[in-house]
XYZ file of C-alpha atoms in Angstrom:
714
model
C 48.352 -39.469 16.901
C 50.045 -42.641 18.064
C 51.879 -42.641 14.836
C 53.790 -39.672 15.455
C 56.465 -41.011 17.387
C 59.799 -39.124 16.367
C 61.092 -36.850 19.209
C 60.787 -33.846 17.129
C 57.091 -34.313 16.468
C 56.579 -34.933 20.260
C 58.226 -31.641 21.024
C 56.203 -29.616 18.806
C 52.869 -31.099 20.151
C 54.157 -30.565 23.802
C 55.285 -26.938 22.763
C 51.659 -26.396 21.703
C 50.484 -27.481 24.978
C 52.934 -25.490 27.033
C 52.495 -22.284 24.944
C 48.683 -22.497 25.704
C 49.156 -21.480 29.419
C 49.347 -17.864 28.941
C 47.087 -17.553 25.775
C 43.765 -18.636 27.897
C 42.778 -17.799 31.129
C 42.392 -20.379 33.877
C 39.034 -19.393 35.161
C 36.578 -21.872 33.313
C 33.903 -21.454 35.514
C 31.757 -19.283 33.144
C 28.962 -21.404 31.756
C 28.226 -22.383 27.910
C 27.938 -19.174 26.143
C 24.635 -19.326 23.978
C 23.752 -16.550 21.479
C 21.603 -15.858 18.611
C 23.804 -18.081 16.290
C 23.573 -21.331 18.283
C 24.335 -22.511 21.942
C 27.742 -23.795 22.993
C 28.237 -27.054 24.551
C 30.217 -27.062 27.942
C 31.303 -30.716 27.179
C 34.594 -31.147 25.471
C 34.697 -31.092 21.736
C 36.732 -33.910 20.295
C 36.637 -32.205 16.981
C 39.551 -30.244 18.310
C 41.609 -33.443 18.384
C 40.256 -34.529 14.886
C 41.387 -31.103 13.689
C 44.853 -31.173 15.257
C 45.212 -35.042 13.623
C 44.288 -34.065 10.167
C 46.915 -30.982 10.321
C 49.413 -32.889 11.744
C 49.173 -35.692 9.239
C 49.300 -32.862 6.425
C 52.637 -31.311 7.833
C 53.620 -33.146 10.725
C 53.149 -30.428 13.168
C 50.922 -27.522 14.384
C 52.166 -24.134 13.784
C 51.413 -20.946 16.055
C 48.481 -19.982 14.357
C 47.029 -23.373 14.192
C 47.556 -23.994 17.807
C 45.769 -20.757 18.715
C 42.809 -21.398 16.561
C 42.443 -24.770 18.328
C 42.786 -23.279 21.819
C 40.510 -20.432 21.140
C 37.697 -22.685 19.893
C 38.146 -24.936 23.082
C 37.800 -21.713 25.374
C 34.632 -20.334 23.013
C 32.966 -23.775 23.567
C 33.476 -23.392 27.296
C 31.881 -20.079 27.151
C 34.950 -18.154 28.185
C 34.394 -15.515 25.277
C 36.940 -12.938 26.556
C 39.575 -15.689 27.091
C 38.765 -16.856 23.547
C 38.982 -13.408 21.883
C 42.229 -12.802 23.574
C 43.571 -16.283 22.013
C 42.110 -15.188 18.629
C 43.898 -11.633 18.774
C 47.018 -13.616 18.832
C 46.755 -14.918 15.314
C 48.349 -12.674 12.642
C 45.464 -12.777 10.145
C 47.201 -10.316 7.872
C 50.339 -12.880 7.674
C 48.041 -16.185 6.970
C 45.596 -14.591 4.743
C 47.967 -14.887 1.668
C 48.783 -18.631 2.573
C 45.039 -19.326 2.879
C 44.219 -17.560 -0.445
C 47.062 -19.552 -2.183
C 45.716 -23.016 -0.596
C 42.078 -22.172 -1.757
C 43.425 -21.298 -5.299
C 45.368 -24.561 -5.628
C 42.187 -26.441 -4.793
C 40.424 -24.442 -7.185
C 43.159 -25.525 -9.744
C 42.713 -29.063 -8.771
C 38.889 -28.963 -9.476
C 39.296 -27.422 -12.632
C 42.142 -30.026 -13.923
C 40.599 -32.941 -12.109
C 44.135 -34.052 -11.420
C 46.357 -33.934 -8.403
C 48.869 -31.022 -8.506
C 52.690 -31.421 -8.167
C 53.146 -28.098 -6.286
C 52.631 -28.171 -2.497
C 49.973 -25.526 -1.097
C 51.214 -23.385 1.620
C 49.314 -24.868 4.133
C 46.655 -28.061 3.995
C 42.970 -27.518 3.221
C 42.145 -28.671 6.969
C 44.591 -25.944 8.299
C 42.905 -23.217 6.192
C 39.260 -24.342 7.288
C 40.643 -24.330 10.964
C 42.016 -20.754 10.481
C 38.707 -19.575 8.734
C 36.632 -20.952 11.589
C 38.939 -19.034 14.127
C 38.271 -15.692 12.310
C 34.486 -16.511 12.481
C 34.548 -17.262 16.119
C 36.568 -14.230 16.844
C 33.807 -12.032 15.066
C 31.172 -13.996 17.327
C 33.382 -13.201 20.329
C 33.519 -9.389 19.321
C 29.616 -9.533 18.552
C 29.061 -10.891 22.046
C 30.959 -8.162 23.689
C 29.156 -5.329 21.771
C 31.999 -4.453 19.445
C 29.808 -4.652 16.454
C 31.948 -2.872 13.707
C 35.246 -4.929 14.595
C 33.140 -8.061 14.364
C 31.730 -7.128 10.935
C 35.466 -6.278 9.657
C 36.729 -9.714 10.981
C 33.763 -11.655 9.474
C 34.459 -9.684 6.249
C 37.806 -11.204 5.935
C 36.481 -14.584 5.504
C 34.019 -13.339 2.547
C 37.072 -11.546 1.030
C 39.259 -14.705 1.086
C 36.925 -16.764 -0.617
C 35.928 -14.385 -3.043
C 39.394 -13.660 -4.241
C 40.342 -16.944 -4.301
C 37.270 -18.133 -6.254
C 36.505 -15.225 -8.661
C 33.913 -17.195 -10.653
C 32.303 -18.747 -7.724
C 32.583 -21.691 -5.592
C 32.560 -25.048 -7.542
C 29.697 -27.142 -6.705
C 30.245 -29.567 -3.687
C 33.519 -27.647 -2.847
C 34.933 -28.717 0.285
C 31.901 -30.978 1.070
C 33.912 -33.119 3.598
C 35.478 -30.131 5.600
C 34.054 -27.553 7.757
C 35.141 -24.790 5.337
C 31.612 -24.584 3.546
C 29.909 -24.502 6.884
C 32.158 -21.726 8.025
C 31.685 -19.788 4.745
C 27.646 -20.415 5.264
C 27.719 -18.870 8.692
C 30.135 -15.885 7.576
C 28.006 -14.938 4.442
C 25.035 -14.967 6.830
C 26.233 -13.238 9.665
C 28.131 -10.387 8.100
C 25.057 -8.164 6.991
C 23.671 -8.795 10.523
C 26.993 -7.450 12.177
C 26.881 -4.500 9.917
C 23.346 -3.785 11.234
C 24.298 -3.864 14.708
C 27.099 -1.585 13.986
C 24.226 0.813 12.524
C 25.936 0.927 9.260
C 22.943 0.230 6.840
C 24.899 0.861 3.694
C 27.298 -2.038 4.305
C 24.558 -4.123 5.297
C 22.827 -3.607 2.178
C 26.136 -4.249 0.206
C 26.719 -7.442 2.087
C 23.370 -8.707 1.666
C 23.479 -8.278 -2.115
C 26.840 -9.839 -2.236
C 25.545 -12.641 -0.510
C 22.753 -13.300 -2.889
C 24.420 -12.610 -6.107
C 27.493 -14.405 -5.617
C 27.926 -17.986 -5.911
C 28.622 -19.270 -2.568
C 27.092 -22.815 -2.854
C 24.512 -21.830 0.232
C 21.757 -24.003 1.023
C 18.081 -23.219 0.295
C 17.119 -22.596 4.014
C 20.144 -20.205 4.497
C 19.787 -18.293 1.131
C 15.786 -17.971 2.124
C 16.805 -16.674 5.558
C 19.170 -13.898 4.127
C 16.418 -13.040 1.523
C 13.838 -12.283 3.959
C 16.110 -10.432 6.153
C 17.275 -8.232 3.515
C 13.698 -7.603 2.425
C 12.777 -6.557 6.145
C 15.794 -4.187 6.083
C 14.962 -2.443 2.728
C 11.297 -2.031 3.792
C 11.560 -0.907 7.358
C 15.263 0.863 7.608
C 13.957 4.183 6.768
C 16.630 4.844 4.330
C 16.720 4.740 0.557
C 19.291 2.411 -0.748
C 21.059 3.182 -4.311
C 19.821 0.472 -6.963
C 21.743 -2.450 -7.228
C 24.166 -2.673 -10.169
C 23.235 -6.011 -11.951
C 25.684 -5.784 -14.895
C 25.757 -9.717 -15.137
C 22.043 -9.594 -15.875
C 20.301 -9.879 -19.481
C 18.951 -6.577 -20.913
C 15.535 -7.899 -20.446
C 15.756 -8.797 -16.831
C 13.997 -6.684 -14.151
C 16.517 -4.569 -12.224
C 14.586 -2.959 -9.191
C 14.806 0.856 -8.985
C 14.372 1.506 -5.324
C 13.897 -0.165 -1.832
C 10.143 -1.218 -2.212
C 10.779 -2.961 -5.593
C 13.965 -4.843 -4.473
C 11.967 -6.053 -1.258
C 9.230 -7.174 -3.548
C 11.380 -8.884 -5.692
C 13.071 -10.782 -2.853
C 9.337 -11.624 -1.180
C 8.008 -13.046 -4.352
C 11.054 -15.170 -4.744
C 10.324 -16.436 -1.510
C 6.525 -16.835 -1.870
C 7.621 -18.905 -5.107
C 9.698 -21.265 -3.021
C 6.786 -21.775 -0.684
C 4.486 -22.558 -3.450
C 7.205 -25.064 -4.790
C 7.576 -26.579 -1.268
C 11.096 -25.868 -1.168
C 11.096 -24.128 2.071
C 8.538 -24.437 5.037
C 5.402 -21.921 4.775
C 5.952 -18.625 6.707
C 3.223 -16.531 7.130
C 5.195 -13.431 7.898
C 6.614 -13.449 4.252
C 2.842 -12.826 2.812
C 2.292 -10.166 5.438
C 5.845 -8.377 4.507
C 4.775 -8.681 0.827
C 1.108 -7.114 1.566
C 2.940 -4.270 3.092
C 5.258 -3.672 0.260
C 2.631 -4.051 -2.514
C 0.231 -1.879 -0.653
C 2.562 1.154 -0.188
C 3.574 0.887 -3.942
C 0.178 0.757 -5.149
C 0.287 -3.033 -6.217
C -2.596 -4.262 -4.811
C -3.587 -6.136 -7.733
C -0.195 -7.814 -8.197
C -0.622 -8.961 -4.649
C -4.125 -10.406 -5.599
C -2.369 -12.462 -8.356
C 0.052 -13.676 -5.796
C -2.391 -14.838 -3.468
C -4.829 -16.413 -6.155
C -1.431 -18.527 -7.146
C -0.956 -19.977 -3.728
C -1.499 -23.533 -3.512
C -4.567 -24.804 -1.290
C -3.538 -25.376 2.494
C -0.718 -22.659 2.523
C -3.446 -20.007 3.755
C -6.822 -20.635 4.939
C -9.529 -20.439 2.272
C -11.409 -17.679 4.400
C -8.305 -15.610 4.892
C -7.709 -16.029 1.164
C -11.202 -14.509 0.573
C -10.467 -11.739 2.974
C -7.140 -10.851 1.840
C -8.336 -10.888 -2.106
C -11.311 -8.562 -1.111
C -9.056 -5.864 0.537
C -6.775 -6.210 -2.329
C -9.484 -5.421 -4.873
C -11.264 -2.818 -2.820
C -7.864 -1.068 -2.456
C -7.307 -1.271 -6.201
C -10.692 0.075 -6.906
C -12.551 -3.237 -8.012
C -15.097 -2.642 -5.561
C -17.799 -5.044 -7.051
C -15.075 -7.875 -7.432
C -14.219 -7.210 -3.570
C -17.892 -7.414 -2.673
C -18.214 -10.864 -4.657
C -15.450 -12.151 -2.540
C -16.913 -10.708 0.562
C -20.245 -12.565 -0.188
C -18.353 -15.949 -0.664
C -16.636 -15.341 2.788
C -19.995 -14.404 4.452
C -21.886 -17.215 3.060
C -23.542 -19.581 5.661
C -21.146 -22.554 5.037
C -18.152 -20.368 5.457
C -17.999 -17.488 7.910
C -21.246 -15.742 8.169
C -20.418 -13.857 11.226
C -16.913 -12.505 10.473
C -17.396 -8.756 11.647
C -14.335 -7.297 9.540
C -15.992 -8.819 6.375
C -19.338 -7.763 7.279
C -18.118 -4.025 7.868
C -16.297 -4.063 4.813
C -19.201 -5.278 2.635
C -21.566 -2.845 4.222
C -19.428 0.043 3.392
C -18.986 -0.888 -0.144
C -22.611 -1.330 -0.640
C -23.519 1.741 1.321
C -21.939 3.783 -1.875
C -24.419 2.562 -4.238
C -28.119 3.148 -3.656
C -29.088 0.066 -5.595
C -27.025 -1.952 -3.114
C -27.955 -0.130 0.010
C -30.496 -2.690 1.282
C -27.900 -5.233 1.356
C -25.363 -2.953 3.123
C -28.193 -2.656 5.861
C -28.284 -6.173 6.150
C -24.583 -6.716 6.657
C -24.510 -3.816 9.077
C -27.201 -5.189 11.589
C -25.594 -8.623 11.222
C -22.192 -7.050 12.346
C -24.011 -5.643 15.272
C -25.841 -8.748 16.287
C -22.420 -10.369 16.056
C -20.703 -7.861 18.315
C -23.401 -7.904 21.064
C -22.029 -5.241 23.073
C -18.320 -6.775 23.157
C -16.630 -3.547 21.328
C -17.680 0.134 21.341
C -15.441 1.160 18.854
C -16.438 -1.605 16.293
C -20.255 -1.073 17.331
C -19.760 2.931 16.594
C -18.560 1.841 12.990
C -21.081 -0.528 12.408
C -23.762 2.037 13.527
C -22.102 4.831 11.312
C -22.086 2.343 8.195
C -25.929 1.358 8.877
C -26.814 5.008 8.948
C -24.905 5.742 5.646
C -26.690 2.493 3.960
C -29.957 3.703 5.321
C -29.383 7.199 3.942
C -28.584 5.753 0.367
C -31.406 3.444 0.523
C -33.887 6.421 1.051
C -32.574 7.904 -2.168
C -34.366 4.976 -4.193
C -37.391 4.641 -2.140
C -40.534 5.179 -3.987
C -42.757 5.845 -1.434
C -42.502 9.088 0.679
C -43.582 7.238 3.871
C -40.380 4.825 3.067
C -38.195 7.564 2.350
C -39.253 9.472 5.555
C -38.587 6.346 7.688
C -35.535 5.363 6.342
C -34.178 9.010 6.753
C -35.160 8.901 10.308
C -33.445 5.669 11.004
C -30.335 7.048 9.255
C -29.993 10.001 11.488
C -30.751 7.618 14.491
C -28.162 5.319 13.862
C -25.575 8.127 13.054
C -26.436 9.609 16.203
C -26.059 6.387 18.294
C -22.623 6.139 16.513
C -21.769 9.714 17.680
C -22.906 9.145 21.320
C -20.862 5.867 21.434
C -17.614 7.841 20.209
C -18.478 10.982 22.522
C -18.595 13.095 19.068
C -14.775 12.372 18.806
C -14.799 10.536 15.492
C -14.442 12.533 12.427
C -15.938 10.229 9.897
C -19.211 9.940 12.068
C -19.233 13.839 12.553
C -18.988 14.476 8.862
C -21.789 11.756 8.033
C -23.754 13.294 10.630
C -23.564 16.852 9.172
C -24.110 15.550 5.683
C -27.176 13.553 6.384
C -28.723 16.603 8.219
C -27.652 18.803 5.270
C -29.364 16.376 2.840
C -32.610 16.701 4.979
C -32.314 20.429 4.911
C -31.773 20.610 8.911
C -29.020 23.127 7.891
C -28.706 24.740 11.487
C -27.958 21.213 12.786
C -25.650 20.502 9.909
C -23.864 23.564 10.406
C -23.350 22.737 14.027
C -21.658 19.339 13.228
C -19.797 20.664 10.280
C -18.014 23.157 12.787
C -17.544 20.645 15.560
C -15.835 18.369 12.617
C -13.580 21.543 11.299
C -12.338 22.040 14.915
C -11.749 18.311 15.761
C -9.611 17.810 12.551
C -8.027 21.269 12.805
C -8.817 21.792 9.392
C -6.598 19.127 8.188
C -9.151 17.505 5.805
C -10.356 19.296 2.899
C -13.843 17.721 2.983
C -14.631 19.296 6.397
C -13.920 22.830 4.774
C -16.118 21.916 1.671
C -18.845 20.588 3.518
C -19.195 23.944 5.804
C -18.865 26.195 2.728
C -21.812 24.333 0.973
C -24.039 24.300 4.220
C -23.388 28.178 4.467
C -24.167 28.488 0.816
C -27.293 26.683 1.212
C -28.163 29.309 4.052
C -27.211 32.145 1.474
C -24.284 32.980 3.465
C -22.055 33.369 0.230
C -19.543 35.747 1.750
C -18.985 33.604 4.739
C -18.915 30.638 2.546
C -16.245 32.356 0.306
C -14.258 33.415 3.422
C -14.182 29.695 4.619
C -12.866 28.398 1.194
C -10.008 31.301 1.369
C -8.903 29.946 4.629
C -8.839 26.307 3.412
C -6.802 27.569 0.334
C -4.494 29.330 2.769
C -3.836 25.945 4.789
C -3.602 23.729 1.649
C -0.894 22.690 -0.560
C -1.252 23.631 -4.362
C -1.733 19.995 -5.677
C -5.004 19.811 -3.135
C -6.671 22.774 -3.950
C -8.753 21.519 -7.055
C -12.112 20.991 -5.209
C -11.668 24.030 -3.082
C -11.094 26.292 -6.351
C -14.080 24.905 -7.997
C -16.322 25.449 -5.035
C -14.977 28.952 -5.015
C -15.833 29.769 -8.504
C -19.275 28.264 -7.911
C -19.706 30.576 -5.134
C -18.653 33.550 -6.970
C -20.982 32.704 -9.594
C -24.027 32.084 -7.341
C -23.248 35.746 -6.297
C -23.317 37.037 -9.809
C -19.607 37.344 -10.051
C -19.291 35.750 -13.706
C -15.809 36.987 -14.332
C -14.278 36.460 -10.917
C -15.597 32.625 -11.384
C -14.305 32.228 -14.851
C -10.680 33.516 -13.488
C -11.005 30.888 -10.543
C -11.700 28.215 -13.011
C -8.808 29.216 -15.045
C -6.610 29.093 -12.088
C -8.038 25.773 -11.362
C -7.137 24.572 -14.809
C -3.644 25.624 -14.664
C -3.056 24.058 -11.384
C -4.549 20.654 -13.066
C -2.516 20.869 -16.213
C 0.706 21.045 -14.170
C -0.427 18.284 -11.921
C -1.284 15.811 -14.900
C 2.118 16.339 -16.424
C 4.027 16.009 -13.331
C 1.973 12.758 -12.565
C 2.328 11.656 -16.215
C -1.372 11.126 -16.487
C -2.988 9.961 -20.094
C -5.667 11.265 -21.793
C -7.978 8.389 -21.549
C -10.348 9.017 -18.544
C -11.017 5.410 -17.818
C -7.322 4.814 -17.104
C -7.415 7.639 -14.655
C -10.405 6.370 -12.684
C -8.772 3.256 -11.875
C -6.156 5.123 -9.690
C -8.304 7.607 -7.847
C -11.721 7.977 -6.471
C -11.548 11.689 -7.480
C -8.857 11.746 -10.393
C -7.373 15.300 -11.624
C -8.846 13.884 -15.168
C -12.297 13.624 -14.155
C -12.134 17.093 -12.419
C -10.873 18.740 -15.175
C -13.417 17.429 -17.491
C -16.108 18.605 -15.154
C -14.419 22.226 -15.006
C -14.354 22.340 -18.685
C -18.063 21.823 -18.553
C -18.725 24.449 -15.489
C -16.880 26.806 -17.795
C -18.544 26.163 -20.656
C -21.974 26.746 -18.831
C -20.794 30.148 -17.698
C -19.989 31.145 -21.203
C -23.425 30.054 -22.400
C -24.996 32.259 -19.720
C -22.807 35.082 -21.074
C -23.879 34.051 -24.771
C -20.234 33.681 -25.594
C -21.008 30.896 -27.891
C -17.515 30.432 -29.341
C -15.780 30.091 -25.914
C -18.306 27.670 -24.986
C -17.373 25.524 -27.842
C -13.655 25.900 -27.155
C -14.238 24.502 -23.700
C -16.391 21.674 -25.003
C -13.737 20.581 -27.495
C -11.155 20.635 -24.646
C -13.491 18.183 -22.723
C -14.031 16.093 -25.612
C -10.118 15.568 -26.067
C -10.103 14.080 -22.534
C -13.129 11.804 -22.764
C -15.458 11.899 -25.719
C -17.783 9.469 -23.927
C -19.221 11.712 -21.237
C -22.911 12.353 -20.321
C -22.187 15.531 -18.662
C -20.364 16.906 -22.113
C -23.351 15.977 -24.047
C -25.724 17.801 -21.832
C -23.833 20.849 -21.876
C -23.697 20.691 -25.621
C -27.544 20.300 -25.517
C -27.631 23.456 -23.304
C -25.495 25.472 -25.680
C -27.752 24.440 -28.735
C -30.951 25.427 -26.621
C -29.312 28.834 -25.737
C -28.941 29.304 -29.594
C -32.298 28.274 -30.078
C -31.716 25.056 -31.878
C -33.972 23.099 -29.835
C -33.933 19.605 -32.142
C -30.246 19.900 -31.987
C -30.418 20.346 -28.171
C -33.024 17.149 -28.004
C -30.215 15.140 -29.833
C -27.495 15.846 -27.509
C -29.722 15.177 -24.500
C -30.650 11.847 -26.111
C -26.963 11.116 -26.389
C -26.334 11.896 -23.117
C -28.958 9.484 -21.796
C -27.736 6.694 -24.189
C -24.288 7.075 -22.308
C -26.031 7.442 -18.808
C -29.700 6.646 -18.649
C -29.881 8.087 -15.080
C -28.157 11.279 -15.877
C -30.885 13.598 -14.064
C -29.775 17.070 -15.570
C -30.457 15.542 -19.246
C -33.878 14.208 -18.177
C -34.939 17.427 -16.780
C -33.480 19.339 -20.022
C -35.278 17.154 -22.259
C -38.381 17.839 -20.476
C -38.088 21.598 -20.644
C -37.368 21.511 -24.490
C -40.343 19.156 -25.073
C -42.523 21.523 -22.928
C -41.168 24.704 -24.758
C -42.039 22.837 -28.365
C -45.404 22.164 -27.033
C -45.092 18.572 -27.880
C -45.262 15.261 -26.164
C -46.248 16.708 -22.787
C -46.729 12.987 -21.484
C -43.183 12.150 -22.450
C -42.107 15.332 -20.740
C -43.947 14.505 -17.655
C -42.294 10.921 -17.876
C -38.910 12.277 -17.623
C -39.754 14.849 -14.999
C -40.963 11.859 -12.915
C -37.934 9.704 -13.637
C -35.513 12.508 -12.744
C -37.741 12.710 -9.298
C -37.374 9.155 -8.545
C -33.341 9.605 -8.828
C -33.262 13.040 -7.257
C -35.931 14.105 -5.114
C -34.063 17.366 -4.172
C -33.815 18.469 -7.443
C -35.649 21.952 -7.631
C -35.613 22.432 -11.342
C -37.425 19.112 -11.902
C -40.328 20.222 -9.417
C -40.529 23.613 -11.018
C -41.083 22.140 -14.473
C -43.466 19.378 -13.234
C -45.269 22.317 -11.765
C -45.498 24.102 -14.972
C -46.772 21.080 -16.943
C -49.526 20.532 -14.442
C -50.594 24.361 -14.637
C -50.742 23.941 -18.371
C -53.383 21.433 -18.025
C -55.719 23.786 -16.564
C -57.765 21.201 -14.547
C -58.489 22.011 -10.769
C -56.881 18.931 -9.709
C -53.939 19.868 -11.989
C -53.872 23.358 -10.316
C -53.625 21.756 -6.858
C -50.772 19.362 -7.876
C -48.945 22.336 -9.644
C -49.151 24.320 -6.427
C -47.679 21.368 -4.625
C -44.827 21.068 -7.022
C -44.109 24.964 -6.817
C -43.931 24.880 -3.174
C -41.272 22.030 -3.011
C -39.350 23.883 -5.761
C -39.290 26.921 -3.977
C -38.324 25.323 -0.543
C -35.609 23.233 -2.351
C -34.300 26.335 -4.416
C -34.166 28.478 -1.132
C -31.934 25.929 0.475
C -29.793 24.505 -2.293
C -26.267 24.829 -2.027
C -23.848 26.230 -4.656
C -22.906 22.837 -5.465
C -24.373 19.428 -4.280
C -23.420 18.408 -0.527
C -22.211 15.145 -1.793
């Protein structure tokens, strides 16, 4: 400044000082202004003098806009936001914008030619940087005053100026020695936030994409913050944005089609940066990615991402837990159980209650694993020690389910009776802890009582369940109808199903229509049952086309616990069985061919084929078909019983027939047909002891037949 000694130059600077009086208020008592974008210091900033010196060196004087930019910055740093805004509003942005663009364009040409241009730019690069910072501070002032839309429009000016001046993107290290790059970074990051505050999600999304797809020379941290904020907006904004137009991408590049896919892409990029240690670890990124992949059905993809994380990014036990949840949600329950076993090892976290409960739930679904499930549930109860009634009720419920499953494979009758008693006791404890207000506990209470043929108690809980859920869950309707059918109240059961059909959408009526058909057949209304099956098949056909399901059953089973493909397969078998009862062999064969087109590897289809041969009197072909069913599924109880029946009719290998029936009863103690045919075998022996055993078998068969539902309770 001392080098500017001429009188004209002194008058220019003096004029700037004099003109500042009406531009800024004199009340500087307001403290330093701090906001989301940083705190302002109350101490004078010497950078103002440095900026003035740089501009004066470039042209020898400060013009009106530059003076206002410097004074506005000083007021803003003091915390006088309104005064700063008043100063900034005096800058004619529309007038200076062309000159700023021209200056930046000259800078671009200079970088391209790597030589000094002889033409003089309209203003120095320092002045352009000063004015751009003034526009940014104006936007921040408007933001502080709650004028978000005006703030966004002001901030957008900076981005527009730079983008129009550098259509191919900023060259690397452009303006590295000046504040221009810093100002641009802040503007690019701030703009979408301002649009969000202005309740303009569409403009915010466009600004985010503009920030990420254009070349702004942003540092890794700034880019990562923008990516994370954009992903959060896409996931939780509640609106669906139009997909991005990525014309510059290669044809083989992935282009997201909706909000979820775009958010997943951004979060996976961020997770990759964490793995490569380009940014600091941020646990919330994995949380958001978990949510996004969960709602989109990409749990296996999430599992792969977690598996790729380097050690130390997340705790090993947390990794086991997350992976087990992923594989469980993807239908890979045995893989999930193996991971939980590792987590619950004595050297890891043997008392992790969520893992214990989840492991018990998985084991309770399979009788062979039920004993392990009992152990996990009891360990969970021991770990809780009356600390949380809600979790204790869940543990008791899972204990009851596992005990019930274990009773199904118990060899001794005394062990089976003990397990069934303990199962009801555990479920009732869970019910008392929740005051009978938990629908899942009520369902299992009703189901267990029904399985033990305590039908009146089961009916009470089923009605209570239906009332509690207000009929919102199909399983409550189905269980109530099945219990009524076990009490031979077929009309009432059909009325319940019809009421459920009235309250259920077409796509959810599959199981209801199948139960209705079986109720009609149980009443001898075979033609009505056939009509219900045909109606169900029509619904399933439309549903499968809409979902684009393939014909391979093993693919369908991966996506759904009770998929439409499996239901359609069983419906064709049910319909074939009805046609066999009516001796309509051709129709039955047509149904079986339809079933084979869905899945040729089916024990149920082979069994139904055997029943067809048996109905025609072709017993050897029937035995062969039943054998094929048992090769596919050695535990297929209907095929075991049917094999024994054919062997008995042929009066051959009675010991083999008895072996098949005993094996069937080990798997299903409630099979009345197995008890009845076993009684016939004992009766045929003619011995007094055999007659007594035959009588016991017939008694059991009669009781089970009288209390058998139209279709199994489970």
